[in-house]
Amino acid sequence: MSSWSAGRRRRVLLWGAAGVVTLGFLIALEIAARRYGEPGPITNQVKGLVLAPKPGPLYGGLGLMMVVLTWRQRFIAAGAALGIDAVLLPVRWAVGADMSGGHVFGTGALWVMLGTAVIAVTRRTGPDRVLLLKGVGLGLLLVAARKVGDTWLFITAKTRPTVLDQYVATADHALGNPSWLAGRIVEATDPYSSHLLQLVYGQLAVAAVVVAFYQLRNVTVERRFPSHHLVRTFLVIGLLGPAFYMIFPVVGPVFAYGPGASGTGGVEWAAADLWPHTPLPVTLPHPMTYDGITPRNCMPSLHTAWAVAIFVHTRRAPRALRYAGTFWLVVTLAATLGFGYHYGVDLIAGVVFALTIEAALRSLDRGWDRPGILLVAYGTAVFTALLVSYRYLPSEMAERPQVSGPLLILAMSSVIYGYVRTTPRSGPHLPAPRTPVTETARGDDVMTAAHEDTAPAPAEDTAPAPARSPEPR
């Protein structure tokens, strides 16, 4: 068997195993959610085919799928999606369907993605079929990730009756209680600062889709995806992050120590009305009981992790995208602290978490060499040490901020330094010349077909509602 055939067989087995694991994971979440009387991600996705869809990146998923289509096919797909939604809208109104809390549009995008998958299976062959199915899979993964995240957060609230906010708030003294300071700054500059911060914080997924569009802009021409792009990192962060919500349940300072006067609620569950004006006294922390509604989605800060991923993936993009990536990172960090959704130590854990995942994905792409293995192992060790120290050494950290604060910053900085040193600075090498491209007409569609070569894919590296909404923070 040739090395090319063996490599292709390994990829097929890898994708098959990933598909089985993903399906099993979705079924497990479905069962867990139904135990608490709520539909799981599979049920919610099926409902979205007919009923008014819940908030989610349905048209964002359609946009990602369209990176594998020609411009003519993109216009047809977008028009079909909008047409389906336009037809369903008056029908839903006529029958009195409940559209509260959901989007009016989105079902059409889901139907178009599924229809494209059917076309790929029935009317395409070879590389064309594979590419089209990859595009559909990418779009559906983005949509399913939101459903999975909602279910994860619902489960955290139901299965973790106690939270560890007292531990994290005590440990945050090592950094000078940055959330309290940021909260006062936002309050003093309201409404200007809050409007800007809320816009950036709530539209993080939009920024990610823009960067992903740039990275995947050449898929139609090259007839293959780059070996690594932002969507991969986003999905892995969203998949792994909520597992730590179960291990380290935290609701955030505005819930644990805030007044709940801004519509967040939960004031009857707060330990004290301290945020953001009164610094938390240093006391011996204890687990405290909290409601069964608020997601325990603070440790680590996934909004910080996703913003770091956007920043990293825009470093080799054009200047406008580089500035946008930096702006989104800075404003997201300010929003997470200023709105009281996170403690400072959450953000440090989020940075380490994001860079460790990014390093692992890059090593998986280019091959596991010694620097990559060491960086992933070191990032994992630092992340683990952070969580252990927050849980078992918060009082010691609060009593010695002159030592513990710089150590926290140094630990995060060491992971950043290791990532910068390990990541190649030069741009990706171009692949070997491809087989000449031919245009093959099939019905009304014109698809660009090319033979699959054996050169490695180019490693292109050019680069949610607040408060109680079930969204990772």
JSON list of N, CA, C and O in Angstrom, two decimals, residues 180-229:
[
{"chain": "A", "resi": 180, "resn": "TRP", "atom": "N", "xyz": [-13.98, 44.69, 40.52]},
{"chain": "A", "resi": 180, "resn": "TRP", "atom": "CA", "xyz": [-14.56, 45.79, 41.29]},
{"chain": "A", "resi": 180, "resn": "TRP", "atom": "C", "xyz": [-14.13, 47.14, 40.70]},
{"chain": "A", "resi": 180, "resn": "TRP", "atom": "O", "xyz": [-14.95, 48.05, 40.56]},
{"chain": "A", "resi": 181, "resn": "LEU", "atom": "N", "xyz": [-12.86, 47.25, 40.36]},
{"chain": "A", "resi": 181, "resn": "LEU", "atom": "CA", "xyz": [-12.36, 48.50, 39.78]},
{"chain": "A", "resi": 181, "resn": "LEU", "atom": "C", "xyz": [-13.00, 48.77, 38.42]},
{"chain": "A", "resi": 181, "resn": "LEU", "atom": "O", "xyz": [-13.48, 49.88, 38.13]},
{"chain": "A", "resi": 182, "resn": "ALA", "atom": "N", "xyz": [-13.04, 47.74, 37.57]},
{"chain": "A", "resi": 182, "resn": "ALA", "atom": "CA", "xyz": [-13.62, 47.92, 36.24]},
{"chain": "A", "resi": 182, "resn": "ALA", "atom": "C", "xyz": [-15.11, 48.22, 36.33]},
{"chain": "A", "resi": 182, "resn": "ALA", "atom": "O", "xyz": [-15.64, 49.01, 35.54]},
{"chain": "A", "resi": 183, "resn": "GLY", "atom": "N", "xyz": [-15.80, 47.61, 37.27]},
{"chain": "A", "resi": 183, "resn": "GLY", "atom": "CA", "xyz": [-17.21, 47.88, 37.44]},
{"chain": "A", "resi": 183, "resn": "GLY", "atom": "C", "xyz": [-17.48, 49.33, 37.80]},
{"chain": "A", "resi": 183, "resn": "GLY", "atom": "O", "xyz": [-18.44, 49.95, 37.30]},
{"chain": "A", "resi": 184, "resn": "ARG", "atom": "N", "xyz": [-16.65, 49.93, 38.65]},
{"chain": "A", "resi": 184, "resn": "ARG", "atom": "CA", "xyz": [-16.82, 51.33, 39.01]},
{"chain": "A", "resi": 184, "resn": "ARG", "atom": "C", "xyz": [-16.52, 52.25, 37.83]},
{"chain": "A", "resi": 184, "resn": "ARG", "atom": "O", "xyz": [-17.18, 53.28, 37.64]},
{"chain": "A", "resi": 185, "resn": "ILE", "atom": "N", "xyz": [-15.53, 51.87, 37.01]},
{"chain": "A", "resi": 185, "resn": "ILE", "atom": "CA", "xyz": [-15.20, 52.68, 35.83]},
{"chain": "A", "resi": 185, "resn": "ILE", "atom": "C", "xyz": [-16.37, 52.67, 34.84]},
{"chain": "A", "resi": 185, "resn": "ILE", "atom": "O", "xyz": [-16.75, 53.71, 34.29]},
{"chain": "A", "resi": 186, "resn": "VAL", "atom": "N", "xyz": [-16.92, 51.50, 34.60]},
{"chain": "A", "resi": 186, "resn": "VAL", "atom": "CA", "xyz": [-18.05, 51.40, 33.68]},
{"chain": "A", "resi": 186, "resn": "VAL", "atom": "C", "xyz": [-19.24, 52.18, 34.21]},
{"chain": "A", "resi": 186, "resn": "VAL", "atom": "O", "xyz": [-19.94, 52.88, 33.46]},
{"chain": "A", "resi": 187, "resn": "GLU", "atom": "N", "xyz": [-19.48, 52.09, 35.49]},
{"chain": "A", "resi": 187, "resn": "GLU", "atom": "CA", "xyz": [-20.60, 52.81, 36.09]},
{"chain": "A", "resi": 187, "resn": "GLU", "atom": "C", "xyz": [-20.40, 54.32, 35.97]},
{"chain": "A", "resi": 187, "resn": "GLU", "atom": "O", "xyz": [-21.37, 55.06, 35.71]},
{"chain": "A", "resi": 188, "resn": "ALA", "atom": "N", "xyz": [-19.17, 54.78, 36.13]},
{"chain": "A", "resi": 188, "resn": "ALA", "atom": "CA", "xyz": [-18.90, 56.22, 36.06]},
{"chain": "A", "resi": 188, "resn": "ALA", "atom": "C", "xyz": [-19.00, 56.75, 34.63]},
{"chain": "A", "resi": 188, "resn": "ALA", "atom": "O", "xyz": [-19.29, 57.94, 34.43]},
{"chain": "A", "resi": 189, "resn": "THR", "atom": "N", "xyz": [-18.76, 55.91, 33.64]},
{"chain": "A", "resi": 189, "resn": "THR", "atom": "CA", "xyz": [-18.79, 56.35, 32.24]},
{"chain": "A", "resi": 189, "resn": "THR", "atom": "C", "xyz": [-20.04, 55.88, 31.51]},
{"chain": "A", "resi": 189, "resn": "THR", "atom": "O", "xyz": [-20.12, 56.00, 30.30]},
{"chain": "A", "resi": 190, "resn": "ASP", "atom": "N", "xyz": [-20.99, 55.34, 32.24]},
{"chain": "A", "resi": 190, "resn": "ASP", "atom": "CA", "xyz": [-22.24, 54.90, 31.63]},
{"chain": "A", "resi": 190, "resn": "ASP", "atom": "C", "xyz": [-23.02, 56.12, 31.11]},
{"chain": "A", "resi": 190, "resn": "ASP", "atom": "O", "xyz": [-22.97, 57.18, 31.74]},
{"chain": "A", "resi": 191, "resn": "PRO", "atom": "N", "xyz": [-23.74, 56.04, 29.96]},
{"chain": "A", "resi": 191, "resn": "PRO", "atom": "CA", "xyz": [-24.05, 54.83, 29.18]},
{"chain": "A", "resi": 191, "resn": "PRO", "atom": "C", "xyz": [-23.10, 54.59, 28.02]},
{"chain": "A", "resi": 191, "resn": "PRO", "atom": "O", "xyz": [-23.25, 53.61, 27.30]},
{"chain": "A", "resi": 192, "resn": "TYR", "atom": "N", "xyz": [-22.13, 55.49, 27.81]},
{"chain": "A", "resi": 192, "resn": "TYR", "atom": "CA", "xyz": [-21.27, 55.37, 26.63]},
{"chain": "A", "resi": 192, "resn": "TYR", "atom": "C", "xyz": [-20.44, 54.09, 26.67]},
{"chain": "A", "resi": 192, "resn": "TYR", "atom": "O", "xyz": [-20.38, 53.33, 25.69]},
{"chain": "A", "resi": 193, "resn": "SER", "atom": "N", "xyz": [-19.78, 53.85, 27.79]},
{"chain": "A", "resi": 193, "resn": "SER", "atom": "CA", "xyz": [-18.93, 52.67, 27.88]},
{"chain": "A", "resi": 193, "resn": "SER", "atom": "C", "xyz": [-19.75, 51.39, 27.83]},
{"chain": "A", "resi": 193, "resn": "SER", "atom": "O", "xyz": [-19.37, 50.43, 27.16]},
{"chain": "A", "resi": 194, "resn": "SER", "atom": "N", "xyz": [-20.89, 51.36, 28.52]},
{"chain": "A", "resi": 194, "resn": "SER", "atom": "CA", "xyz": [-21.67, 50.13, 28.57]},
{"chain": "A", "resi": 194, "resn": "SER", "atom": "C", "xyz": [-22.22, 49.77, 27.21]},
{"chain": "A", "resi": 194, "resn": "SER", "atom": "O", "xyz": [-22.29, 48.58, 26.85]},
{"chain": "A", "resi": 195, "resn": "HIS", "atom": "N", "xyz": [-22.61, 50.75, 26.40]},
{"chain": "A", "resi": 195, "resn": "HIS", "atom": "CA", "xyz": [-23.12, 50.46, 25.06]},
{"chain": "A", "resi": 195, "resn": "HIS", "atom": "C", "xyz": [-22.03, 49.85, 24.18]},
{"chain": "A", "resi": 195, "resn": "HIS", "atom": "O", "xyz": [-22.26, 48.87, 23.47]},
{"chain": "A", "resi": 196, "resn": "LEU", "atom": "N", "xyz": [-20.84, 50.43, 24.23]},
{"chain": "A", "resi": 196, "resn": "LEU", "atom": "CA", "xyz": [-19.74, 49.89, 23.44]},
{"chain": "A", "resi": 196, "resn": "LEU", "atom": "C", "xyz": [-19.35, 48.50, 23.91]},
{"chain": "A", "resi": 196, "resn": "LEU", "atom": "O", "xyz": [-19.19, 47.57, 23.10]},
{"chain": "A", "resi": 197, "resn": "LEU", "atom": "N", "xyz": [-19.20, 48.33, 25.22]},
{"chain": "A", "resi": 197, "resn": "LEU", "atom": "CA", "xyz": [-18.79, 47.04, 25.74]},
{"chain": "A", "resi": 197, "resn": "LEU", "atom": "C", "xyz": [-19.83, 45.97, 25.45]},
{"chain": "A", "resi": 197, "resn": "LEU", "atom": "O", "xyz": [-19.48, 44.83, 25.11]},
{"chain": "A", "resi": 198, "resn": "GLN", "atom": "N", "xyz": [-21.11, 46.30, 25.58]},
{"chain": "A", "resi": 198, "resn": "GLN", "atom": "CA", "xyz": [-22.14, 45.32, 25.32]},
{"chain": "A", "resi": 198, "resn": "GLN", "atom": "C", "xyz": [-22.18, 44.92, 23.86]},
{"chain": "A", "resi": 198, "resn": "GLN", "atom": "O", "xyz": [-22.39, 43.75, 23.53]},
{"chain": "A", "resi": 199, "resn": "LEU", "atom": "N", "xyz": [-21.95, 45.88, 22.96]},
{"chain": "A", "resi": 199, "resn": "LEU", "atom": "CA", "xyz": [-21.94, 45.57, 21.53]},
{"chain": "A", "resi": 199, "resn": "LEU", "atom": "C", "xyz": [-20.83, 44.59, 21.20]},
{"chain": "A", "resi": 199, "resn": "LEU", "atom": "O", "xyz": [-21.05, 43.60, 20.50]},
{"chain": "A", "resi": 200, "resn": "VAL", "atom": "N", "xyz": [-19.63, 44.86, 21.70]},
{"chain": "A", "resi": 200, "resn": "VAL", "atom": "CA", "xyz": [-18.50, 43.98, 21.41]},
{"chain": "A", "resi": 200, "resn": "VAL", "atom": "C", "xyz": [-18.67, 42.63, 22.10]},
{"chain": "A", "resi": 200, "resn": "VAL", "atom": "O", "xyz": [-18.45, 41.57, 21.49]},
{"chain": "A", "resi": 201, "resn": "TYR", "atom": "N", "xyz": [-19.09, 42.65, 23.35]},
{"chain": "A", "resi": 201, "resn": "TYR", "atom": "CA", "xyz": [-19.23, 41.40, 24.12]},
{"chain": "A", "resi": 201, "resn": "TYR", "atom": "C", "xyz": [-20.29, 40.49, 23.49]},
{"chain": "A", "resi": 201, "resn": "TYR", "atom": "O", "xyz": [-20.09, 39.28, 23.38]},
{"chain": "A", "resi": 202, "resn": "GLY", "atom": "N", "xyz": [-21.40, 41.07, 23.07]},
{"chain": "A", "resi": 202, "resn": "GLY", "atom": "CA", "xyz": [-22.48, 40.25, 22.53]},
{"chain": "A", "resi": 202, "resn": "GLY", "atom": "C", "xyz": [-22.27, 39.79, 21.11]},
{"chain": "A", "resi": 202, "resn": "GLY", "atom": "O", "xyz": [-22.95, 38.87, 20.66]},
{"chain": "A", "resi": 203, "resn": "GLN", "atom": "N", "xyz": [-21.36, 40.42, 20.38]},
{"chain": "A", "resi": 203, "resn": "GLN", "atom": "CA", "xyz": [-21.15, 40.08, 18.97]},
{"chain": "A", "resi": 203, "resn": "GLN", "atom": "C", "xyz": [-19.80, 39.43, 18.73]},
{"chain": "A", "resi": 203, "resn": "GLN", "atom": "O", "xyz": [-19.22, 39.55, 17.66]},
{"chain": "A", "resi": 204, "resn": "LEU", "atom": "N", "xyz": [-19.33, 38.70, 19.71]},
{"chain": "A", "resi": 204, "resn": "LEU", "atom": "CA", "xyz": [-18.04, 38.02, 19.56]},
{"chain": "A", "resi": 204, "resn": "LEU", "atom": "C", "xyz": [-18.09, 37.01, 18.41]},
{"chain": "A", "resi": 204, "resn": "LEU", "atom": "O", "xyz": [-17.13, 36.87, 17.64]},
{"chain": "A", "resi": 205, "resn": "ALA", "atom": "N", "xyz": [-19.21, 36.30, 18.28]},
{"chain": "A", "resi": 205, "resn": "ALA", "atom": "CA", "xyz": [-19.33, 35.31, 17.21]},
{"chain": "A", "resi": 205, "resn": "ALA", "atom": "C", "xyz": [-19.27, 35.96, 15.83]},
{"chain": "A", "resi": 205, "resn": "ALA", "atom": "O", "xyz": [-18.74, 35.37, 14.88]},
{"chain": "A", "resi": 206, "resn": "VAL", "atom": "N", "xyz": [-19.79, 37.17, 15.71]},
{"chain": "A", "resi": 206, "resn": "VAL", "atom": "CA", "xyz": [-19.74, 37.88, 14.43]},
{"chain": "A", "resi": 206, "resn": "VAL", "atom": "C", "xyz": [-18.29, 38.17, 14.05]},
{"chain": "A", "resi": 206, "resn": "VAL", "atom": "O", "xyz": [-17.88, 37.99, 12.89]},
{"chain": "A", "resi": 207, "resn": "ALA", "atom": "N", "xyz": [-17.50, 38.62, 15.02]},
{"chain": "A", "resi": 207, "resn": "ALA", "atom": "CA", "xyz": [-16.09, 38.87, 14.74]},
{"chain": "A", "resi": 207, "resn": "ALA", "atom": "C", "xyz": [-15.37, 37.59, 14.32]},
{"chain": "A", "resi": 207, "resn": "ALA", "atom": "O", "xyz": [-14.53, 37.61, 13.41]},
{"chain": "A", "resi": 208, "resn": "ALA", "atom": "N", "xyz": [-15.71, 36.49, 14.97]},
{"chain": "A", "resi": 208, "resn": "ALA", "atom": "CA", "xyz": [-15.08, 35.22, 14.61]},
{"chain": "A", "resi": 208, "resn": "ALA", "atom": "C", "xyz": [-15.44, 34.81, 13.20]},
{"chain": "A", "resi": 208, "resn": "ALA", "atom": "O", "xyz": [-14.59, 34.30, 12.44]},
{"chain": "A", "resi": 209, "resn": "VAL", "atom": "N", "xyz": [-16.69, 35.00, 12.80]},
{"chain": "A", "resi": 209, "resn": "VAL", "atom": "CA", "xyz": [-17.12, 34.62, 11.45]},
{"chain": "A", "resi": 209, "resn": "VAL", "atom": "C", "xyz": [-16.40, 35.48, 10.41]},
{"chain": "A", "resi": 209, "resn": "VAL", "atom": "O", "xyz": [-15.98, 34.98, 9.36]},
{"chain": "A", "resi": 210, "resn": "VAL", "atom": "N", "xyz": [-16.21, 36.77, 10.70]},
{"chain": "A", "resi": 210, "resn": "VAL", "atom": "CA", "xyz": [-15.50, 37.64, 9.76]},
{"chain": "A", "resi": 210, "resn": "VAL", "atom": "C", "xyz": [-14.07, 37.15, 9.56]},
{"chain": "A", "resi": 210, "resn": "VAL", "atom": "O", "xyz": [-13.58, 37.06, 8.42]},
{"chain": "A", "resi": 211, "resn": "VAL", "atom": "N", "xyz": [-13.39, 36.83, 10.64]},
{"chain": "A", "resi": 211, "resn": "VAL", "atom": "CA", "xyz": [-12.01, 36.33, 10.53]},
{"chain": "A", "resi": 211, "resn": "VAL", "atom": "C", "xyz": [-12.00, 34.98, 9.80]},
{"chain": "A", "resi": 211, "resn": "VAL", "atom": "O", "xyz": [-11.12, 34.72, 8.95]},
{"chain": "A", "resi": 212, "resn": "ALA", "atom": "N", "xyz": [-12.96, 34.12, 10.10]},
{"chain": "A", "resi": 212, "resn": "ALA", "atom": "CA", "xyz": [-13.02, 32.82, 9.43]},
{"chain": "A", "resi": 212, "resn": "ALA", "atom": "C", "xyz": [-13.26, 32.99, 7.94]},
{"chain": "A", "resi": 212, "resn": "ALA", "atom": "O", "xyz": [-12.67, 32.27, 7.12]},
{"chain": "A", "resi": 213, "resn": "PHE", "atom": "N", "xyz": [-14.13, 33.93, 7.55]},
{"chain": "A", "resi": 213, "resn": "PHE", "atom": "CA", "xyz": [-14.35, 34.18, 6.13]},
{"chain": "A", "resi": 213, "resn": "PHE", "atom": "C", "xyz": [-13.04, 34.57, 5.43]},
{"chain": "A", "resi": 213, "resn": "PHE", "atom": "O", "xyz": [-12.76, 34.13, 4.32]},
{"chain": "A", "resi": 214, "resn": "TYR", "atom": "N", "xyz": [-12.25, 35.41, 6.11]},
{"chain": "A", "resi": 214, "resn": "TYR", "atom": "CA", "xyz": [-10.98, 35.81, 5.50]},
{"chain": "A", "resi": 214, "resn": "TYR", "atom": "C", "xyz": [-10.05, 34.60, 5.35]},
{"chain": "A", "resi": 214, "resn": "TYR", "atom": "O", "xyz": [-9.41, 34.43, 4.31]},
{"chain": "A", "resi": 215, "resn": "GLN", "atom": "N", "xyz": [-9.95, 33.79, 6.38]},
{"chain": "A", "resi": 215, "resn": "GLN", "atom": "CA", "xyz": [-9.05, 32.64, 6.32]},
{"chain": "A", "resi": 215, "resn": "GLN", "atom": "C", "xyz": [-9.48, 31.61, 5.29]},
{"chain": "A", "resi": 215, "resn": "GLN", "atom": "O", "xyz": [-8.65, 30.92, 4.71]},
{"chain": "A", "resi": 216, "resn": "LEU", "atom": "N", "xyz": [-10.78, 31.50, 5.05]},
{"chain": "A", "resi": 216, "resn": "LEU", "atom": "CA", "xyz": [-11.30, 30.48, 4.14]},
{"chain": "A", "resi": 216, "resn": "LEU", "atom": "C", "xyz": [-11.65, 31.06, 2.77]},
{"chain": "A", "resi": 216, "resn": "LEU", "atom": "O", "xyz": [-12.35, 30.41, 1.99]},
{"chain": "A", "resi": 217, "resn": "ARG", "atom": "N", "xyz": [-11.15, 32.24, 2.46]},
{"chain": "A", "resi": 217, "resn": "ARG", "atom": "CA", "xyz": [-11.55, 32.93, 1.24]},
{"chain": "A", "resi": 217, "resn": "ARG", "atom": "C", "xyz": [-11.12, 32.21, -0.03]},
{"chain": "A", "resi": 217, "resn": "ARG", "atom": "O", "xyz": [-11.72, 32.41, -1.10]},
{"chain": "A", "resi": 218, "resn": "ASN", "atom": "N", "xyz": [-10.09, 31.38, 0.04]},
{"chain": "A", "resi": 218, "resn": "ASN", "atom": "CA", "xyz": [-9.56, 30.72, -1.16]},
{"chain": "A", "resi": 218, "resn": "ASN", "atom": "C", "xyz": [-10.00, 29.27, -1.30]},
{"chain": "A", "resi": 218, "resn": "ASN", "atom": "O", "xyz": [-9.48, 28.55, -2.15]},
{"chain": "A", "resi": 219, "resn": "VAL", "atom": "N", "xyz": [-10.93, 28.83, -0.47]},
{"chain": "A", "resi": 219, "resn": "VAL", "atom": "CA", "xyz": [-11.35, 27.43, -0.52]},
{"chain": "A", "resi": 219, "resn": "VAL", "atom": "C", "xyz": [-11.95, 27.08, -1.87]},
{"chain": "A", "resi": 219, "resn": "VAL", "atom": "O", "xyz": [-11.68, 26.02, -2.44]},
{"chain": "A", "resi": 220, "resn": "THR", "atom": "N", "xyz": [-12.77, 27.97, -2.42]},
{"chain": "A", "resi": 220, "resn": "THR", "atom": "CA", "xyz": [-13.41, 27.68, -3.70]},
{"chain": "A", "resi": 220, "resn": "THR", "atom": "C", "xyz": [-12.39, 27.52, -4.81]},
{"chain": "A", "resi": 220, "resn": "THR", "atom": "O", "xyz": [-12.52, 26.65, -5.68]},
{"chain": "A", "resi": 221, "resn": "VAL", "atom": "N", "xyz": [-11.35, 28.33, -4.80]},
{"chain": "A", "resi": 221, "resn": "VAL", "atom": "CA", "xyz": [-10.33, 28.27, -5.85]},
{"chain": "A", "resi": 221, "resn": "VAL", "atom": "C", "xyz": [-9.41, 27.08, -5.66]},
{"chain": "A", "resi": 221, "resn": "VAL", "atom": "O", "xyz": [-9.12, 26.33, -6.61]},
{"chain": "A", "resi": 222, "resn": "GLU", "atom": "N", "xyz": [-8.95, 26.85, -4.44]},
{"chain": "A", "resi": 222, "resn": "GLU", "atom": "CA", "xyz": [-8.00, 25.76, -4.18]},
{"chain": "A", "resi": 222, "resn": "GLU", "atom": "C", "xyz": [-8.68, 24.41, -4.03]},
{"chain": "A", "resi": 222, "resn": "GLU", "atom": "O", "xyz": [-8.00, 23.38, -4.04]},
{"chain": "A", "resi": 223, "resn": "ARG", "atom": "N", "xyz": [-10.03, 24.42, -3.83]},
{"chain": "A", "resi": 223, "resn": "ARG", "atom": "CA", "xyz": [-10.80, 23.19, -3.72]},
{"chain": "A", "resi": 223, "resn": "ARG", "atom": "C", "xyz": [-10.39, 22.37, -2.49]},
{"chain": "A", "resi": 223, "resn": "ARG", "atom": "O", "xyz": [-10.48, 21.15, -2.49]},
{"chain": "A", "resi": 224, "resn": "ARG", "atom": "N", "xyz": [-9.99, 23.02, -1.45]},
{"chain": "A", "resi": 224, "resn": "ARG", "atom": "CA", "xyz": [-9.67, 22.36, -0.19]},
{"chain": "A", "resi": 224, "resn": "ARG", "atom": "C", "xyz": [-9.55, 23.40, 0.91]},
{"chain": "A", "resi": 224, "resn": "ARG", "atom": "O", "xyz": [-9.31, 24.58, 0.65]},
{"chain": "A", "resi": 225, "resn": "PHE", "atom": "N", "xyz": [-9.74, 22.96, 2.14]},
{"chain": "A", "resi": 225, "resn": "PHE", "atom": "CA", "xyz": [-9.66, 23.85, 3.29]},
{"chain": "A", "resi": 225, "resn": "PHE", "atom": "C", "xyz": [-8.22, 23.98, 3.75]},
{"chain": "A", "resi": 225, "resn": "PHE", "atom": "O", "xyz": [-7.42, 23.05, 3.58]},
{"chain": "A", "resi": 226, "resn": "PRO", "atom": "N", "xyz": [-7.86, 25.12, 4.33]},
{"chain": "A", "resi": 226, "resn": "PRO", "atom": "CA", "xyz": [-6.55, 25.21, 4.97]},
{"chain": "A", "resi": 226, "resn": "PRO", "atom": "C", "xyz": [-6.49, 24.22, 6.13]},
{"chain": "A", "resi": 226, "resn": "PRO", "atom": "O", "xyz": [-7.51, 23.85, 6.72]},
{"chain": "A", "resi": 227, "resn": "SER", "atom": "N", "xyz": [-5.30, 23.79, 6.45]},
{"chain": "A", "resi": 227, "resn": "SER", "atom": "CA", "xyz": [-5.15, 22.75, 7.47]},
{"chain": "A", "resi": 227, "resn": "SER", "atom": "C", "xyz": [-5.52, 23.24, 8.86]},
{"chain": "A", "resi": 227, "resn": "SER", "atom": "O", "xyz": [-5.87, 22.45, 9.73]},
{"chain": "A", "resi": 228, "resn": "HIS", "atom": "N", "xyz": [-5.45, 24.54, 9.10]},
{"chain": "A", "resi": 228, "resn": "HIS", "atom": "CA", "xyz": [-5.82, 25.07, 10.42]},
{"chain": "A", "resi": 228, "resn": "HIS", "atom": "C", "xyz": [-6.46, 26.44, 10.24]},
{"chain": "A", "resi": 228, "resn": "HIS", "atom": "O", "xyz": [-5.97, 27.26, 9.46]},
{"chain": "A", "resi": 229, "resn": "HIS", "atom": "N", "xyz": [-7.55, 26.67, 10.93]},
{"chain": "A", "resi": 229, "resn": "HIS", "atom": "CA", "xyz": [-8.23, 27.96, 10.85]},
{"chain": "A", "resi": 229, "resn": "HIS", "atom": "C", "xyz": [-8.97, 28.22, 12.16]},
{"chain": "A", "resi": 229, "resn": "HIS", "atom": "O", "xyz": [-9.06, 27.35, 13.04]}
]
